[in-house]
mmCIF file of C-alpha atoms and ligand atoms in Angstrom:
data_model
loop_
_atom_site.group_PDB
_atom_site.id
_atom_site.type_symbol
_atom_site.label_atom_id
_atom_site.label_comp_id
_atom_site.label_asym_id
_atom_site.label_seq_id
_atom_site.Cartn_x
_atom_site.Cartn_y
_atom_site.Cartn_z
ATOM 1 C CA UNK A 86 35.060 -33.144 -87.351
ATOM 2 C CA UNK A 87 33.507 -31.742 -90.534
ATOM 3 C CA UNK A 88 31.618 -34.069 -92.831
ATOM 4 C CA UNK A 89 30.229 -33.185 -96.246
ATOM 5 C CA UNK A 90 26.999 -34.954 -97.167
ATOM 6 C CA UNK A 91 27.270 -35.495 -100.899
ATOM 7 C CA UNK A 92 23.679 -34.725 -101.775
ATOM 8 C CA UNK A 93 21.557 -31.809 -102.926
ATOM 9 C CA UNK A 94 18.307 -33.658 -102.157
ATOM 10 C CA UNK A 95 16.875 -31.600 -99.284
ATOM 11 C CA UNK A 96 14.651 -34.342 -97.856
ATOM 12 C CA UNK A 97 17.479 -36.866 -97.942
ATOM 13 C CA UNK A 98 19.925 -34.516 -96.249
ATOM 14 C CA UNK A 99 17.285 -33.691 -93.624
ATOM 15 C CA UNK A 100 16.896 -37.426 -92.924
ATOM 16 C CA UNK A 101 20.659 -37.887 -92.682
ATOM 17 C CA UNK A 102 21.042 -34.824 -90.431
ATOM 18 C CA UNK A 103 18.221 -35.958 -88.125
ATOM 19 C CA UNK A 104 19.911 -39.322 -87.762
ATOM 20 C CA UNK A 105 23.315 -37.699 -87.113
ATOM 21 C CA UNK A 106 21.902 -35.244 -84.559
ATOM 22 C CA UNK A 107 23.834 -35.523 -81.307
ATOM 23 C CA UNK A 108 27.044 -36.825 -82.915
ATOM 24 C CA UNK A 109 30.094 -34.612 -82.525
ATOM 25 C CA UNK A 110 30.257 -33.601 -86.189
ATOM 26 C CA UNK A 111 29.658 -30.441 -88.205
ATOM 27 C CA UNK A 112 27.495 -31.417 -91.118
ATOM 28 C CA UNK A 113 27.974 -29.589 -94.419
ATOM 29 C CA UNK A 114 26.116 -30.385 -97.630
ATOM 30 C CA UNK A 115 26.769 -29.763 -101.306
ATOM 31 C CA UNK A 116 24.789 -26.545 -100.917
ATOM 32 C CA UNK A 117 27.890 -25.263 -99.062
ATOM 33 C CA UNK A 118 29.918 -26.068 -102.214
ATOM 34 C CA UNK A 119 27.707 -24.777 -105.027
ATOM 35 C CA UNK A 120 30.471 -25.174 -107.641
ATOM 36 C CA UNK A 121 31.152 -28.841 -106.864
ATOM 37 C CA UNK A 122 30.660 -30.680 -110.172
ATOM 38 C CA UNK A 123 27.658 -32.995 -110.502
ATOM 39 C CA UNK A 124 28.689 -36.663 -110.127
ATOM 40 C CA UNK A 125 27.331 -38.968 -112.834
ATOM 41 C CA UNK A 126 25.753 -42.065 -111.254
ATOM 42 C CA UNK A 127 26.658 -44.579 -113.936
ATOM 43 C CA UNK A 128 27.618 -47.669 -111.917
ATOM 44 C CA UNK A 129 25.437 -50.767 -111.844
ATOM 45 C CA UNK A 130 25.486 -51.283 -108.076
ATOM 46 C CA UNK A 131 24.479 -49.093 -105.120
ATOM 47 C CA UNK A 132 28.000 -49.530 -103.726
ATOM 48 C CA UNK A 133 29.643 -48.424 -106.975
ATOM 49 C CA UNK A 134 27.585 -45.239 -107.197
ATOM 50 C CA UNK A 135 27.964 -44.362 -103.506
ATOM 51 C CA UNK A 136 31.760 -44.807 -103.618
ATOM 52 C CA UNK A 137 32.018 -42.734 -106.786
ATOM 53 C CA UNK A 138 29.960 -39.859 -105.302
ATOM 54 C CA UNK A 139 31.753 -39.830 -101.930
ATOM 55 C CA UNK A 140 35.243 -40.061 -103.481
ATOM 56 C CA UNK A 141 34.699 -37.269 -105.983
ATOM 57 C CA UNK A 142 33.211 -34.950 -103.337
ATOM 58 C CA UNK A 143 36.022 -35.759 -100.855
ATOM 59 C CA UNK A 144 38.636 -34.935 -103.510
ATOM 60 C CA UNK A 145 36.871 -31.691 -104.467
ATOM 61 C CA UNK A 146 36.186 -30.400 -100.954
ATOM 62 C CA UNK A 147 39.328 -31.772 -99.263
ATOM 63 C CA UNK A 148 37.087 -33.063 -96.466
ATOM 64 C CA UNK A 149 35.656 -36.371 -95.386
ATOM 65 C CA UNK A 150 32.571 -36.991 -97.509
ATOM 66 C CA UNK A 151 29.625 -39.289 -97.156
ATOM 67 C CA UNK A 152 27.343 -40.280 -99.989
ATOM 68 C CA UNK A 153 24.430 -42.587 -100.114
ATOM 69 C CA UNK A 154 22.971 -44.414 -103.020
ATOM 70 C CA UNK A 155 19.646 -45.981 -102.451
ATOM 71 C CA UNK A 156 16.702 -47.444 -104.220
ATOM 72 C CA UNK A 157 13.904 -49.924 -104.323
ATOM 73 C CA UNK A 158 14.278 -53.576 -105.320
ATOM 74 C CA UNK A 159 11.074 -55.409 -106.237
ATOM 75 C CA UNK A 160 11.674 -59.160 -106.252
ATOM 76 C CA UNK A 161 8.978 -60.004 -108.821
ATOM 77 C CA UNK A 162 10.576 -57.508 -111.213
ATOM 78 C CA UNK A 163 14.050 -59.059 -110.972
ATOM 79 C CA UNK A 164 15.079 -56.397 -108.412
ATOM 80 C CA UNK A 165 14.057 -53.466 -110.644
ATOM 81 C CA UNK A 166 14.015 -50.510 -110.439
ATOM 82 C CA UNK A 167 17.242 -50.903 -108.363
ATOM 83 C CA UNK A 168 19.933 -48.364 -109.237
ATOM 84 C CA UNK A 169 17.491 -46.797 -111.711
ATOM 85 C CA UNK A 170 14.925 -45.978 -108.981
ATOM 86 C CA UNK A 171 15.181 -42.193 -109.380
ATOM 87 C CA UNK A 172 14.760 -42.367 -113.159
ATOM 88 C CA UNK A 173 12.614 -45.490 -113.567
ATOM 89 C CA UNK A 174 10.091 -43.675 -115.765
ATOM 90 C CA UNK A 175 12.804 -41.886 -117.773
ATOM 91 C CA UNK A 176 15.477 -39.211 -117.378
ATOM 92 C CA UNK A 177 12.969 -36.465 -116.507
ATOM 93 C CA UNK A 178 10.831 -38.650 -114.289
ATOM 94 C CA UNK A 179 9.463 -37.445 -110.970
ATOM 95 C CA UNK A 180 8.198 -39.455 -107.998
ATOM 96 C CA UNK A 181 4.645 -39.524 -109.321
ATOM 97 C CA UNK A 182 5.662 -40.851 -112.751
ATOM 98 C CA UNK A 183 7.983 -43.464 -111.223
ATOM 99 C CA UNK A 184 5.218 -44.728 -108.939
ATOM 100 C CA UNK A 185 2.734 -44.823 -111.787
ATOM 101 C CA UNK A 186 5.145 -46.917 -113.853
ATOM 102 C CA UNK A 187 5.829 -49.247 -110.930
ATOM 103 C CA UNK A 188 2.140 -49.832 -110.211
ATOM 104 C CA UNK A 189 1.533 -50.428 -113.886
ATOM 105 C CA UNK A 190 4.379 -52.969 -114.170
ATOM 106 C CA UNK A 191 2.972 -54.731 -111.097
ATOM 107 C CA UNK A 192 -0.712 -54.641 -111.980
ATOM 108 C CA UNK A 193 -0.915 -58.421 -112.566
ATOM 109 C CA UNK A 194 1.232 -59.432 -109.608
ATOM 110 C CA UNK A 195 -0.742 -61.042 -106.797
ATOM 111 C CA UNK A 196 -0.482 -59.738 -103.202
ATOM 112 C CA UNK A 197 1.716 -62.593 -101.950
ATOM 113 C CA UNK A 198 4.341 -61.855 -104.617
ATOM 114 C CA UNK A 199 4.658 -58.090 -104.093
ATOM 115 C CA UNK A 200 7.683 -58.293 -101.782
ATOM 116 C CA UNK A 201 10.338 -55.589 -102.072
ATOM 117 C CA UNK A 202 13.061 -53.904 -100.127
ATOM 118 C CA UNK A 203 14.664 -50.504 -99.921
ATOM 119 C CA UNK A 204 18.451 -50.668 -100.024
ATOM 120 C CA UNK A 205 20.859 -47.992 -98.915
ATOM 121 C CA UNK A 206 24.603 -47.979 -99.312
ATOM 122 C CA UNK A 207 26.542 -45.331 -97.426
ATOM 123 C CA UNK A 208 30.063 -44.682 -98.656
ATOM 124 C CA UNK A 209 32.527 -42.831 -96.504
ATOM 125 C CA UNK A 210 35.505 -41.370 -98.351
ATOM 126 C CA UNK A 211 38.560 -39.519 -97.152
ATOM 127 C CA UNK A 212 40.452 -37.001 -99.262
ATOM 128 C CA UNK A 213 43.322 -39.579 -99.407
ATOM 129 C CA UNK A 214 40.930 -41.851 -101.379
ATOM 130 C CA UNK A 215 40.353 -44.424 -98.642
ATOM 131 C CA UNK A 216 36.734 -45.596 -98.761
ATOM 132 C CA UNK A 217 34.419 -47.800 -96.755
ATOM 133 C CA UNK A 218 30.806 -48.843 -97.372
ATOM 134 C CA UNK A 219 27.878 -49.756 -95.124
ATOM 135 C CA UNK A 220 24.619 -51.375 -96.290
ATOM 136 C CA UNK A 221 21.122 -51.137 -94.820
ATOM 137 C CA UNK A 222 17.841 -52.751 -95.857
ATOM 138 C CA UNK A 223 14.164 -52.527 -95.006
ATOM 139 C CA UNK A 224 11.842 -55.281 -96.218
ATOM 140 C CA UNK A 225 8.254 -54.653 -97.216
ATOM 141 C CA UNK A 226 5.465 -55.028 -99.711
ATOM 142 C CA UNK A 227 4.324 -52.835 -102.618
ATOM 143 C CA UNK A 228 0.658 -51.781 -102.405
ATOM 144 C CA UNK A 229 -1.712 -51.373 -105.305
ATOM 145 C CA UNK A 230 -2.451 -47.672 -104.857
ATOM 146 C CA UNK A 231 -0.860 -44.518 -103.488
ATOM 147 C CA UNK A 232 -1.448 -43.890 -99.764
ATOM 148 C CA UNK A 233 -0.187 -40.973 -97.661
ATOM 149 C CA UNK A 234 1.521 -37.688 -98.414
ATOM 150 C CA UNK A 235 4.702 -37.792 -96.313
ATOM 151 C CA UNK A 236 8.207 -38.874 -97.243
ATOM 152 C CA UNK A 237 9.440 -38.994 -100.837
ATOM 153 C CA UNK A 238 10.081 -41.363 -103.726
ATOM 154 C CA UNK A 239 8.216 -44.660 -103.465
ATOM 155 C CA UNK A 240 7.113 -44.091 -99.851
ATOM 156 C CA UNK A 241 3.368 -43.882 -100.722
ATOM 157 C CA UNK A 242 3.354 -47.470 -102.088
ATOM 158 C CA UNK A 243 5.808 -49.126 -99.682
ATOM 159 C CA UNK A 244 4.441 -50.982 -96.632
ATOM 160 C CA UNK A 245 7.245 -52.037 -94.275
ATOM 161 C CA UNK A 246 6.712 -55.644 -93.153
ATOM 162 C CA UNK A 247 3.874 -56.140 -90.663
ATOM 163 C CA UNK A 248 2.598 -52.584 -91.093
ATOM 164 C CA UNK A 249 -0.786 -51.434 -92.323
ATOM 165 C CA UNK A 250 0.624 -47.986 -93.139
ATOM 166 C CA UNK A 251 2.895 -46.954 -95.976
ATOM 167 C CA UNK A 252 6.113 -45.024 -95.353
ATOM 168 C CA UNK A 253 4.184 -41.938 -96.500
ATOM 169 C CA UNK A 254 1.586 -42.409 -93.732
ATOM 170 C CA UNK A 255 3.986 -42.542 -90.788
ATOM 171 C CA UNK A 256 5.943 -39.723 -89.165
ATOM 172 C CA UNK A 257 9.542 -38.966 -90.210
ATOM 173 C CA UNK A 258 10.642 -40.169 -86.774
ATOM 174 C CA UNK A 259 8.841 -43.500 -87.202
ATOM 175 C CA UNK A 260 10.407 -43.944 -90.638
ATOM 176 C CA UNK A 261 13.888 -43.121 -89.311
ATOM 177 C CA UNK A 262 13.586 -45.872 -86.724
ATOM 178 C CA UNK A 263 13.300 -48.644 -89.335
ATOM 179 C CA UNK A 264 14.687 -47.159 -92.520
ATOM 180 C CA UNK A 265 17.368 -48.630 -94.751
ATOM 181 C CA UNK A 266 19.218 -45.298 -94.458
ATOM 182 C CA UNK A 267 19.181 -45.454 -90.666
ATOM 183 C CA UNK A 268 20.538 -49.010 -90.693
ATOM 184 C CA UNK A 269 23.361 -48.146 -93.092
ATOM 185 C CA UNK A 270 24.146 -45.021 -91.046
ATOM 186 C CA UNK A 271 24.285 -47.040 -87.843
ATOM 187 C CA UNK A 272 27.002 -49.208 -89.406
ATOM 188 C CA UNK A 273 28.890 -46.080 -90.363
ATOM 189 C CA UNK A 274 28.316 -44.507 -86.916
ATOM 190 C CA UNK A 275 29.765 -47.587 -85.178
ATOM 191 C CA UNK A 276 32.783 -47.444 -87.471
ATOM 192 C CA UNK A 277 33.308 -43.708 -86.769
ATOM 193 C CA UNK A 278 33.105 -44.255 -83.032
ATOM 194 C CA UNK A 279 35.654 -47.072 -83.138
ATOM 195 C CA UNK A 280 38.023 -45.459 -85.621
ATOM 196 C CA UNK A 281 37.931 -41.751 -84.794
ATOM 197 C CA UNK A 282 36.094 -40.781 -81.646
ATOM 198 C CA UNK A 283 37.653 -43.460 -79.429
ATOM 199 C CA UNK A 284 41.016 -41.731 -80.012
ATOM 200 C CA UNK A 285 39.911 -38.217 -78.980
HETATM 201 P P1 IMP B 192 19.505 -41.765 -105.240
HETATM 202 O O1 IMP B 192 19.907 -42.553 -104.025
HETATM 203 O O2 IMP B 192 19.421 -40.310 -104.965
HETATM 204 O O3 IMP B 192 20.265 -42.141 -106.447
HETATM 205 O O4 IMP B 192 18.008 -42.133 -105.637
HETATM 206 C C1 IMP B 192 17.310 -43.035 -104.948
HETATM 207 C C2 IMP B 192 15.895 -43.121 -105.441
HETATM 208 O O5 IMP B 192 15.367 -44.296 -104.812
HETATM 209 C C3 IMP B 192 15.015 -41.963 -104.958
HETATM 210 O O6 IMP B 192 14.867 -40.965 -105.922
HETATM 211 C C4 IMP B 192 13.702 -42.665 -104.678
HETATM 212 O O7 IMP B 192 12.979 -42.818 -105.875
HETATM 213 C C5 IMP B 192 14.151 -44.053 -104.227
HETATM 214 N N1 IMP B 192 14.310 -44.070 -102.738
HETATM 215 C C6 IMP B 192 15.456 -44.161 -102.019
HETATM 216 N N2 IMP B 192 15.215 -44.128 -100.691
HETATM 217 C C7 IMP B 192 13.886 -43.979 -100.580
HETATM 218 C C8 IMP B 192 13.033 -43.845 -99.456
HETATM 219 O O8 IMP B 192 13.426 -43.804 -98.277
HETATM 220 N N3 IMP B 192 11.728 -43.711 -99.740
HETATM 221 C C9 IMP B 192 11.235 -43.718 -101.010
HETATM 222 N N4 IMP B 192 11.983 -43.817 -102.089
HETATM 223 C C10 IMP B 192 13.317 -43.952 -101.885
#
């Protein structure tokens, strides 16, 4: 079975491919479809954006497509940055600017109130427009300074619960074991096994 991962983010697709390793699927990415139009992420939920991305890519490629939409929810900030995680500091923001803005917004928030979670929604879409979504979460705490150089996005300020290391200080394999993306993918993997692979 061929699956198109609806992302051009190299680190994200590497994470997804590592997690899918061993499954009986051929993984393609949007880099295999360079002319596929960019999907505008304009929905106000992770589910809405993931479904939109997966559906448009499935229609364009004529193949099963999988998209994820993910982000960070900080409870003391009313769940911001949420669906705006990638562009929290503005349209041309990068990881460094987003983190700087987050730490600034949280500078007066005491340690006990710095709880947050990463959320991932995986949407699975078929060219016939049928869709299904799977959610995954990882709970943690936002630190007060950047630590570590691995990962991407908000990893250098995110401590998963009961850990003294940020996501940027652990190995990719350690992150995969607990990540929101892994949990959402597991839901999708179980669904695939039941719905497709049990019949072959
Ligand atoms: P999107 O899912 O590509 O729309 O963007 C998600 C944004 O949320 C990323 O650009 C990161 O800023 C943030 N994010 C999502 N997952 C992670 C993660 O595993 N680590 C750090 N940041 C993440």
